[in-house]
Coordinates of C-alpha atoms and ligand atoms in Angstrom, one line a residue:
X1 CA 147.9 100.0 52.9
X2 CA 146.5 100.6 56.4
X3 CA 144.8 97.7 58.2
X4 CA 141.2 98.2 59.2
X5 CA 141.8 96.9 62.7
X6 CA 144.7 96.2 65.1
X7 CA 144.9 94.8 68.6
X8 CA 147.0 97.8 69.6
X9 CA 147.5 101.2 67.9
X10 CA 150.3 103.5 69.0
X11 CA 150.2 107.2 68.1
X12 CA 153.7 108.6 67.4
X13 CA 157.0 107.0 66.4
X14 CA 159.4 108.5 68.9
X15 CA 161.2 106.8 71.8
X16 CA 158.1 106.3 74.0
X17 CA 156.0 105.1 71.2
X18 CA 158.5 102.5 69.8
X19 CA 159.2 101.2 73.3
X20 CA 155.4 100.8 73.7
X21 CA 155.0 99.1 70.3
X22 CA 157.8 96.6 71.0
X23 CA 156.5 95.8 74.5
X24 CA 152.9 95.3 73.2
X25 CA 154.1 93.0 70.4
X26 CA 155.9 90.8 72.9
X27 CA 152.5 89.8 74.2
X28 CA 151.6 88.5 70.7
X29 CA 149.4 91.5 69.9
X30 CA 149.2 92.9 66.4
X31 CA 150.6 96.5 66.6
X32 CA 150.2 99.5 64.3
X33 CA 152.2 102.6 64.8
X34 CA 150.8 105.9 63.4
X35 CA 153.3 108.6 62.6
X36 CA 152.2 111.9 61.1
X37 CA 155.7 112.9 59.9
X38 CA 157.2 111.6 56.7
X39 CA 159.8 108.8 57.3
X40 CA 162.7 111.2 56.8
X41 CA 161.4 113.5 59.5
X42 CA 160.0 110.8 61.8
X43 CA 161.3 109.9 65.3
X44 CA 160.0 113.0 67.0
X45 CA 162.1 114.9 69.5
X46 CA 163.8 111.6 70.4
X47 CA 165.7 111.7 67.1
X48 CA 167.0 115.3 67.8
X49 CA 168.6 114.2 71.1
X50 CA 172.2 113.2 71.8
X51 CA 170.6 110.1 73.4
X52 CA 171.5 110.8 77.0
X53 CA 169.7 108.5 79.5
X54 CA 169.6 109.1 83.2
X55 CA 169.4 105.8 85.0
X56 CA 170.2 104.1 88.3
X57 CA 173.5 102.2 88.5
X58 CA 175.5 100.9 91.4
X59 CA 178.9 101.0 89.8
X60 CA 180.9 99.9 86.8
X61 CA 179.5 96.3 86.9
X62 CA 176.0 97.7 86.2
X63 CA 177.4 99.8 83.4
X64 CA 179.1 96.8 81.9
X65 CA 175.7 95.1 81.5
X66 CA 174.6 98.1 79.4
X67 CA 177.9 98.6 77.6
X68 CA 179.7 95.2 77.2
X69 CA 182.1 97.0 74.8
X70 CA 183.7 99.0 77.7
X71 CA 187.4 98.4 77.5
X72 CA 189.7 97.7 80.4
X73 CA 191.6 100.9 79.6
X74 CA 188.4 102.9 79.6
X75 CA 187.4 101.5 83.0
X76 CA 190.9 102.1 84.4
X77 CA 190.9 105.7 83.2
X78 CA 187.5 106.6 84.4
X79 CA 185.8 107.3 87.7
X80 CA 182.1 106.4 86.8
X81 CA 181.0 106.7 90.4
X82 CA 177.4 105.5 90.9
X83 CA 173.9 106.8 90.7
X84 CA 171.8 105.0 93.4
X85 CA 168.0 105.3 93.6
X86 CA 168.2 107.7 96.5
X87 CA 170.2 110.2 94.4
X88 CA 167.8 110.0 91.5
X89 CA 164.9 110.6 94.0
X90 CA 166.8 113.5 95.5
X91 CA 167.4 115.1 92.1
X92 CA 163.8 114.7 91.0
X93 CA 162.5 116.1 94.3
X94 CA 164.9 119.0 94.5
X95 CA 164.6 120.3 90.9
X96 CA 160.8 119.9 90.9
X97 CA 160.5 121.6 94.3
X98 CA 159.0 118.3 95.6
X99 CA 156.0 118.6 93.3
X100 CA 156.8 115.5 91.2
X101 CA 154.0 112.9 91.6
X102 CA 155.2 110.2 94.0
X103 CA 153.8 107.3 92.1
X104 CA 155.1 108.4 88.7
X105 CA 158.5 109.4 90.2
X106 CA 158.9 106.1 92.1
X107 CA 158.0 104.1 89.0
X108 CA 160.5 106.1 86.9
X109 CA 163.4 105.8 89.3
X110 CA 162.8 102.2 90.3
X111 CA 162.2 100.9 86.8
X112 CA 165.0 102.9 85.1
X113 CA 167.8 100.3 85.5
X114 CA 165.7 97.3 84.4
X115 CA 164.2 99.3 81.4
X116 CA 167.7 100.2 80.2
X117 CA 168.6 96.5 80.4
X118 CA 165.5 95.6 78.5
X119 CA 166.4 98.2 75.8
X120 CA 169.9 96.6 75.5
X121 CA 168.3 93.2 74.9
X122 CA 166.3 94.8 72.0
X123 CA 169.6 95.8 70.3
X124 CA 169.9 99.4 71.5
X125 CA 173.6 100.0 72.1
X126 CA 174.9 102.4 74.7
X127 CA 178.2 104.2 75.4
X128 CA 179.6 106.4 78.2
X129 CA 179.2 110.2 77.7
X130 CA 182.9 111.0 77.8
X131 CA 182.6 114.2 75.8
X132 CA 179.9 116.1 77.7
X133 CA 179.5 114.5 81.2
X134 CA 183.1 113.9 82.3
X135 CA 186.1 116.2 82.6
X136 CA 189.6 114.9 82.7
X137 CA 191.2 115.9 86.0
X138 CA 194.6 114.5 87.1
X139 CA 194.6 112.1 84.1
X140 CA 191.2 110.5 84.8
X141 CA 187.7 111.1 83.4
X142 CA 185.4 111.8 86.3
X143 CA 181.6 111.6 85.6
X144 CA 179.4 114.2 87.3
X145 CA 175.7 115.1 87.6
X146 CA 174.2 111.6 87.5
X147 CA 174.3 111.3 83.7
X148 CA 176.7 108.7 82.3
X149 CA 175.1 106.7 79.5
X150 CA 174.0 107.7 76.0
X151 CA 172.6 105.7 73.1
X152 CA 175.1 104.8 70.4
X153 CA 174.7 107.1 67.5
X154 CA 172.7 109.6 69.7
X155 CA 169.0 110.2 68.9
X156 CA 169.2 109.0 65.3
X157 CA 171.0 105.8 66.5
X158 CA 168.4 105.2 69.1
X159 CA 165.4 105.7 66.7
X160 CA 167.1 103.5 64.1
X161 CA 167.7 100.7 66.7
X162 CA 164.2 100.9 68.1
X163 CA 162.6 101.0 64.6
X164 CA 164.5 97.9 63.6
X165 CA 163.6 96.1 66.8
X166 CA 159.9 97.0 66.3
X167 CA 159.9 95.7 62.7
X168 CA 161.5 92.5 63.9
X169 CA 158.4 92.0 66.0
X170 CA 156.1 92.6 63.0
X171 CA 155.1 96.0 64.2
X172 CA 153.7 98.0 61.2
X173 CA 154.7 101.7 61.0
X174 CA 152.5 104.0 58.9
X175 CA 154.3 107.3 58.1
X176 CA 152.5 110.4 57.0
X177 CA 149.4 109.1 58.8
X178 CA 148.0 111.5 61.3
X179 CA 145.8 110.4 64.2
X180 CA 142.8 112.8 64.3
X181 CA 140.7 111.5 67.1
X182 CA 139.8 108.6 69.3
X183 CA 136.6 106.5 68.9
X184 CA 135.1 105.5 72.2
X185 CA 132.0 103.6 73.3
X186 CA 130.6 102.4 76.6
X187 CA 133.3 99.8 76.7
X188 CA 136.1 102.3 76.4
X189 CA 138.3 102.9 73.4
X190 CA 137.1 101.4 70.1
X191 CA 139.5 102.9 67.5
X192 CA 141.3 105.8 66.0
X193 CA 140.3 108.1 63.2
X194 CA 143.2 108.9 61.0
X195 CA 144.1 110.9 57.9
X196 CA 146.5 109.4 55.3
X197 CA 147.0 110.2 51.7
X198 CA 144.4 113.0 51.9
X199 CA 141.7 110.5 53.1
X200 CA 140.1 110.0 56.5
X201 CA 139.4 106.5 57.8
X202 CA 138.8 104.7 61.0
X203 CA 140.9 101.9 62.4
X204 CA 139.3 99.7 64.9
X205 CA 141.4 99.1 68.1
X206 CA 140.4 98.3 71.7
X207 CA 143.9 99.4 72.9
X208 CA 145.5 102.7 72.1
X209 CA 148.8 104.1 73.4
X210 CA 149.2 107.9 73.0
X211 CA 152.9 108.9 72.6
X212 CA 152.5 111.9 70.4
X213 CA 154.7 114.4 72.4
X214 CA 153.8 117.6 74.1
X215 CA 152.5 120.9 72.7
X216 CA 155.7 122.8 72.4
X217 CA 155.5 123.1 68.6
X218 CA 152.1 124.8 68.8
X219 CA 152.7 128.6 69.2
X220 CA 149.0 129.2 70.1
X221 CA 148.9 126.6 72.9
X222 CA 152.3 127.8 74.2
X223 CA 151.1 131.3 74.5
X224 CA 147.8 130.1 76.0
X225 CA 149.3 127.9 78.7
X226 CA 152.9 129.0 79.2
X227 CA 152.1 132.7 79.0
X228 CA 152.6 135.8 76.8
X229 CA 156.0 135.9 75.1
X230 CA 156.2 132.1 74.6
X231 CA 155.2 132.4 71.0
X232 CA 158.6 134.0 70.5
X233 CA 160.5 131.0 71.7
X234 CA 162.3 128.8 69.1
X235 CA 161.4 125.1 69.1
X236 CA 164.4 122.9 69.6
X237 CA 163.0 119.7 68.1
X238 CA 160.3 118.4 65.9
X239 CA 157.6 120.6 64.4
X240 CA 155.0 117.8 64.7
X241 CA 154.4 117.8 68.5
X242 CA 151.5 120.2 68.6
X243 CA 149.4 118.6 71.4
X244 CA 147.3 116.3 69.3
X245 CA 147.6 113.4 71.6
X246 CA 146.5 115.5 74.6
X247 CA 143.6 117.0 72.7
X248 CA 142.4 113.6 71.6
X249 CA 142.4 112.3 75.1
X250 CA 140.6 115.3 76.5
X251 CA 137.9 114.7 73.9
X252 CA 137.1 111.3 75.5
X253 CA 137.2 112.7 79.1
X254 CA 140.9 112.5 80.2
X255 CA 142.1 114.6 83.1
X256 CA 144.7 117.3 82.8
X257 CA 147.7 116.9 85.1
X258 CA 151.0 118.6 86.0
X259 CA 152.7 121.9 85.4
X260 CA 150.7 123.3 82.5
X261 CA 152.5 126.6 82.6
X262 CA 155.9 125.0 82.7
X263 CA 158.3 123.8 80.0
X264 CA 161.8 122.5 79.5
X265 CA 163.6 125.4 77.8
X266 CA 167.2 126.2 77.3
X267 CA 169.7 128.7 75.9
X268 CA 169.7 128.1 72.1
X269 CA 171.5 129.9 69.3
X270 CA 169.8 133.3 68.7
X271 CA 169.8 132.8 65.0
X272 CA 168.6 129.1 65.0
X273 CA 165.6 128.3 62.8
X274 CA 162.1 128.3 64.2
X275 CA 162.0 124.5 64.5
X276 CA 164.8 122.0 64.9
X277 CA 167.1 120.9 62.1
X278 CA 167.9 117.3 62.0
X279 CA 171.3 118.0 60.3
X280 CA 172.3 120.0 63.5
X281 CA 170.5 118.0 66.1
X282 CA 171.0 119.5 69.5
X283 CA 174.0 121.6 68.3
X284 CA 172.2 124.9 68.6
X285 CA 172.2 124.5 72.4
X286 CA 174.9 126.4 74.4
X287 CA 175.3 124.7 77.8
X288 CA 178.7 125.8 79.0
X289 CA 177.5 129.0 80.7
X290 CA 178.6 127.7 84.2
X291 CA 182.2 128.5 83.1
X292 CA 181.4 132.1 82.0
X293 CA 178.9 134.8 82.5
X294 CA 175.7 135.8 80.7
X295 CA 174.8 139.4 79.8
X296 CA 171.5 140.8 78.6
X297 CA 170.8 143.7 76.3
X298 CA 171.4 146.2 79.1
X299 CA 174.9 144.7 79.6
X300 CA 173.9 143.2 82.9
X301 CA 174.1 139.7 84.5
X302 CA 170.6 138.3 85.3
X303 CA 171.1 134.8 86.8
X304 CA 173.6 132.8 88.9
X305 CA 175.4 130.9 86.1
X306 CA 177.1 128.6 88.6
X307 CA 174.1 127.8 90.8
X308 CA 174.5 124.1 90.1
X309 CA 175.8 121.6 87.5
X310 CA 174.4 122.4 84.1
X311 CA 172.3 119.2 84.3
X312 CA 170.2 120.9 87.0
X313 CA 169.9 124.5 85.7
X314 CA 169.9 124.4 81.9
X315 CA 166.2 123.3 81.5
X316 CA 165.0 126.4 83.5
X317 CA 167.4 129.0 82.2
X318 CA 165.7 129.2 78.8
X319 CA 162.7 130.8 80.5
X320 CA 165.0 133.3 82.2
X321 CA 166.5 134.3 78.9
X322 CA 163.1 134.6 77.3
X323 CA 162.2 137.2 80.0
X324 CA 165.2 139.4 79.2
X325 CA 164.8 142.5 77.0
X326 CA 164.8 141.4 73.4
X327 CA 164.6 137.7 74.5
X328 CA 168.4 137.1 74.2
X329 CA 171.7 137.0 76.1
X330 CA 175.4 136.7 75.3
X331 CA 177.6 134.1 77.0
X332 CA 181.1 135.4 77.7
X333 CA 184.2 133.3 78.1
X334 CA 188.0 133.9 78.3
X335 CA 190.9 131.8 77.3
X336 CA 191.1 130.0 80.6
X337 CA 187.9 128.0 80.0
X338 CA 187.7 127.8 76.2
X339 CA 189.0 124.2 76.2
X340 CA 186.1 123.3 78.4
X341 CA 183.4 124.5 76.0
X342 CA 181.1 121.6 74.9
X343 CA 181.3 120.4 71.3
X344 CA 178.2 122.4 70.3
X345 CA 180.3 125.6 70.5
X346 CA 182.3 124.4 67.5
X347 CA 179.5 123.9 65.0
X348 CA 179.4 125.9 61.8
X349 CA 176.1 127.6 62.3
X350 CA 176.9 129.5 65.5
X351 CA 176.4 133.2 66.5
X352 CA 179.8 134.0 67.9
X353 CA 182.2 136.9 68.2
X354 CA 185.9 136.9 69.3
X355 CA 188.2 139.6 70.3
X356 CA 191.6 140.2 71.9
X357 CA 190.5 142.9 74.3
X358 CA 187.3 143.3 76.4
X359 CA 186.7 146.8 74.9
X360 CA 186.7 145.3 71.4
X361 CA 184.5 142.4 72.5
X362 CA 181.7 144.4 74.0
X363 CA 181.5 146.5 70.8
X364 CA 180.9 143.3 68.9
X365 CA 178.0 142.2 71.1
X366 CA 175.1 143.0 68.9
X367 CA 172.2 144.9 70.5
X368 CA 174.0 145.2 73.9
X369 CA 174.9 148.4 75.9
X370 CA 178.6 148.0 75.5
X371 CA 179.6 150.5 78.1
X372 CA 177.5 148.9 80.7
X373 CA 178.7 145.4 79.7
X374 CA 182.3 146.5 80.2
X375 CA 181.4 147.8 83.7
X376 CA 179.6 144.6 84.6
X377 CA 182.6 142.5 83.6
X378 CA 184.9 144.7 85.6
X379 CA 182.7 144.5 88.7
X380 CA 182.3 140.7 88.3
X381 CA 186.1 140.3 87.9
X382 CA 186.6 142.3 91.1
X383 CA 184.2 140.1 93.0
X384 CA 185.7 136.8 92.1
X385 CA 187.0 135.1 95.3
X386 CA 190.1 132.9 94.9
X387 CA 189.1 130.9 98.0
X388 CA 188.8 127.6 96.3
X389 CA 190.5 125.8 93.4
X390 CA 188.6 125.8 90.2
X391 CA 187.3 122.3 89.5
X392 CA 184.7 121.6 86.8
X393 CA 184.0 118.1 88.1
X394 CA 182.6 119.2 91.5
X395 CA 180.6 122.2 92.8
X396 CA 183.8 123.9 93.7
X397 CA 182.4 126.7 95.8
X398 CA 184.6 129.2 93.9
X399 CA 182.3 132.1 94.1
X400 CA 181.8 135.9 93.9
X401 CA 181.6 138.3 96.9
X402 CA 179.1 141.1 97.3
X403 CA 177.4 141.0 93.9
X404 CA 173.6 141.5 93.7
X405 CA 173.5 138.4 91.5
X406 CA 176.2 136.0 92.8
X407 CA 178.0 133.3 90.9
X408 CA 178.1 130.4 93.3
X409 CA 180.6 128.0 91.6
X410 CA 183.3 128.0 88.9
X411 CA 183.8 131.8 89.1
X412 CA 186.9 132.7 87.2
X413 CA 188.0 136.2 86.2
X414 CA 187.4 137.1 82.6
X415 CA 190.7 138.8 81.7
X416 CA 192.8 136.5 79.5
X417 CA 192.5 136.9 75.7
X418 CA 191.2 135.7 73.4
X419 CA 187.6 136.4 74.6
X420 CA 184.7 134.7 73.0
X421 CA 180.9 135.4 73.2
X422 CA 177.9 133.4 71.9
X423 CA 174.4 134.8 71.4
X424 CA 171.5 132.7 72.7
X425 CA 167.7 133.0 72.9
X426 CA 165.1 130.6 74.4
X427 CA 164.7 127.2 72.8
X428 CA 161.7 125.2 74.1
X429 CA 162.3 121.5 74.3
X430 CA 159.0 120.1 75.6
X431 CA 156.0 121.1 77.8
X432 CA 155.5 119.7 81.3
X433 CA 151.6 119.7 81.4
X434 CA 149.8 116.7 80.1
X435 CA 147.6 113.7 80.8
X436 CA 147.1 112.1 84.1
X437 CA 148.2 108.4 84.1
X438 CA 148.6 105.8 86.8
X439 CA 151.4 103.3 87.5
X440 CA 150.2 101.1 84.6
X441 CA 150.3 104.1 82.3
X442 CA 146.5 104.0 82.0
X443 CA 145.0 107.4 81.2
X444 CA 142.7 108.6 84.0
X445 CA 139.5 110.4 83.3
X446 CA 138.1 113.5 85.1
X447 CA 136.2 111.2 87.5
X448 CA 139.5 109.7 88.5
X449 CA 138.9 106.3 86.8
X450 CA 141.0 104.7 84.1
X451 CA 139.6 105.0 80.5
X452 CA 139.4 101.4 79.4
X453 CA 142.0 100.7 76.7
X454 CA 143.7 104.1 76.7
X455 CA 147.4 104.4 77.7
X456 CA 150.0 107.2 77.5
X457 CA 153.7 107.7 77.7
X458 CA 156.4 110.3 77.0
X459 CA 156.2 114.0 76.9
X460 CA 152.4 114.1 76.9
X461 CA 152.2 112.7 80.4
X462 CA 151.8 115.3 83.1
X463 CA 152.9 115.2 86.7
X464 CA 156.6 114.2 86.6
X465 CA 158.3 117.6 86.0
X466 CA 157.6 120.9 87.5
X467 CA 159.6 124.1 87.0
X468 CA 162.8 122.2 86.0
X469 CA 164.1 118.8 85.1
X470 CA 167.3 116.7 85.6
X471 CA 169.1 116.3 82.3
X472 CA 168.6 113.0 80.5
X473 CA 165.2 112.2 82.1
X474 CA 163.0 112.6 79.1
X475 CA 164.2 109.6 77.2
X476 CA 164.3 107.3 80.3
X477 CA 160.7 108.5 81.2
X478 CA 159.6 107.7 77.7
X479 CA 161.2 104.3 77.8
X480 CA 159.9 103.3 81.3
X481 CA 156.3 104.5 80.7
X482 CA 156.4 103.4 77.1
X483 CA 157.3 99.9 78.0
X484 CA 154.7 99.8 80.8
X485 CA 152.0 101.2 78.5
X486 CA 152.9 98.7 75.8
X487 CA 152.9 95.8 78.4
X488 CA 149.5 97.0 79.7
X489 CA 148.0 97.3 76.2
X490 CA 149.5 94.1 74.9
X491 CA 148.3 92.2 78.0
X492 CA 144.8 93.5 77.7
X493 CA 144.7 92.5 74.0
X494 CA 146.0 89.1 74.9
X495 CA 143.4 88.7 77.7
X496 CA 140.6 89.7 75.3
X497 CA 141.8 86.9 72.9
X498 CA 141.8 84.4 75.7
X499 CA 138.4 85.5 76.9
X500 CA 137.0 85.2 73.4
X501 CA 138.4 81.7 72.8
X502 CA 137.2 80.6 76.3
X503 CA 133.7 81.9 75.3
X504 CA 133.8 79.9 72.1
X505 CA 134.9 76.7 73.9
Ligands
FAD601 C1 167.3 119.0 70.8 C2 166.8 118.1 71.9 C3 167.8 117.4 72.6 C4 167.3 116.6 73.7 N1 168.2 115.8 74.3 C5 167.8 114.9 75.2 C6 168.7 114.0 75.8 O1 169.9 113.9 75.5 N2 168.2 113.1 76.8 C7 166.9 113.1 77.1 O2 166.5 112.3 78.0 N3 166.0 113.9 76.5 C8 166.4 114.8 75.6 N4 165.5 115.6 75.0 C9 164.1 115.5 75.4 C10 163.6 114.3 74.7 O3 163.7 114.4 73.3 C11 162.1 114.0 74.9 O4 161.7 114.2 76.2 C12 161.7 112.6 74.4 O5 162.4 112.3 73.3 C13 160.2 112.6 74.1 O6 159.9 111.4 73.6 P1 158.4 111.1 73.1 O7 158.4 109.7 72.6 O8 157.5 111.4 74.2 O9 158.1 112.2 72.0 P2 158.7 112.3 70.5 O10 160.0 111.6 70.4 O11 158.7 113.7 70.2 O12 157.7 111.5 69.6 C14 156.4 112.0 69.4 C15 155.9 111.6 68.0 O13 154.5 111.8 67.8 C16 154.3 112.1 66.5 N5 153.0 112.8 66.4 C17 152.6 113.9 66.9 N6 151.3 114.2 66.6 C18 150.8 113.1 66.0 C19 149.6 112.7 65.4 N7 148.5 113.5 65.5 N8 149.5 111.5 64.7 C20 150.6 110.7 64.6 N9 151.8 111.0 65.1 C21 151.9 112.2 65.8 C22 155.5 113.1 66.1 O14 155.7 113.2 64.8 C23 156.6 112.4 66.9 O15 157.3 111.4 66.0 C24 165.9 116.5 74.0 C25 165.0 117.2 73.2 C26 165.5 118.0 72.1 C27 164.4 118.7 71.3

């Protein structure tokens, strides 16, 4: 049974939404979460993740606050390094070509450590990402690329933990309840129109947090804003993020912001389903390309696979794959690096071929000009310089010479059988364009003024990411701005109660 009114309504039940709901409830506000998905499909994109969070930390002592279960042996056998604020700023600036909005970026970076600590106090558990973000070299795990912490149990663990924390605070979650539109009057937001059980109704609320994700699952908006061909991309995560939150806010005057033609998109199994599958999670991604090469239908390389750590290239290479003939590519590896392939290469539903000779391998690459592929591999092998020692933990500078498309790091010859190849296409993760917000997560209207009572967090916020994205920033952005949005909405609700009782007295 839906309440007819709530102090705060939150649209969505992913990471950003649940953080907002918990924060708002901490101000004593009544909080209602609306989630259009059924409970078994709820949790949005957040549930599909491995739960990796990029956050500032100054060393192992900071990590111990988040992960009190870290053992002495783990600490002794690992080089966790540090990820100071300056490095996070550098990464955001570099990958977004310095377009990231300074206020939003500063809030994200400076609040990341405290927000992670806040999450830990709510019962969310964290663990080091030994499997994907650290390679063992000389007997010690060395973490690289600024990404060290993941939620225990990945995305499903994160959503379960946040849902439990929200329920403990008396937050009500209504599944299969779709927010349709916002109700607004001269005083700002007044409620939300929803559809549940085949009926439409209005819920009165003076404070609404929109956290309903981007528009990546909407093929028509994708084509309209990202460009022709994007209707052909596969959606990595939830089918429910179709831009509703953005459309609702526009209808009450919100301003568009950010990189509307940009999206986070990766190499994703060529035969993956059209939308994500929760039983596979992020397993369709194929992110070990820095240790091999990628060939298109013409049998040619088309990108510098080793331009940077995967954390700083994977989110933009999906677009590059989408622009290849037939929208696919094959990733090629030889025996020397097979042990480095991430766990996602060993799932059951994988488009993979294996051979003992390169001649045999290229014949097995479906839809590829095999003759040209063989020539490309031969030319690449000839160009590999042996000037530096191969080291997956650092940008080793082991590169190619005199190739039109260089490979700048981790260049090894492909000549030791067995050979393996994996077919990928473009998988879109989330869209970069969205709503304009300020440091308090208030939604800004097209006159540049906050819309009273309207807040936003997560994927549907525009202005943070342009062109590219540093791995693990989606969840931390949702948590930071979700908490701020919930605090702002909860505080406003509490202030209204105070004002009302002062008026009565
Ligand atoms: C496969 C995959 C792996 C990823 N891995 C990582 C990772 O390891 N680390 C990282 O930082 N990021 C990762 N990301 C990105 C990350 O998932 C997102 O950036 C982040 O989870 C977005 O959170 P959100 O709360 O904004 O949106 P979501 O978690 O998507 O939540 C939005 C919610 O809104 C609901 N909704 C939509 N419309 C309506 C409506 N009209 N009414 C009611 N409810 C509505 C949806 O059902 C959904 O539950 C990954 C994404 C995918 C797809």
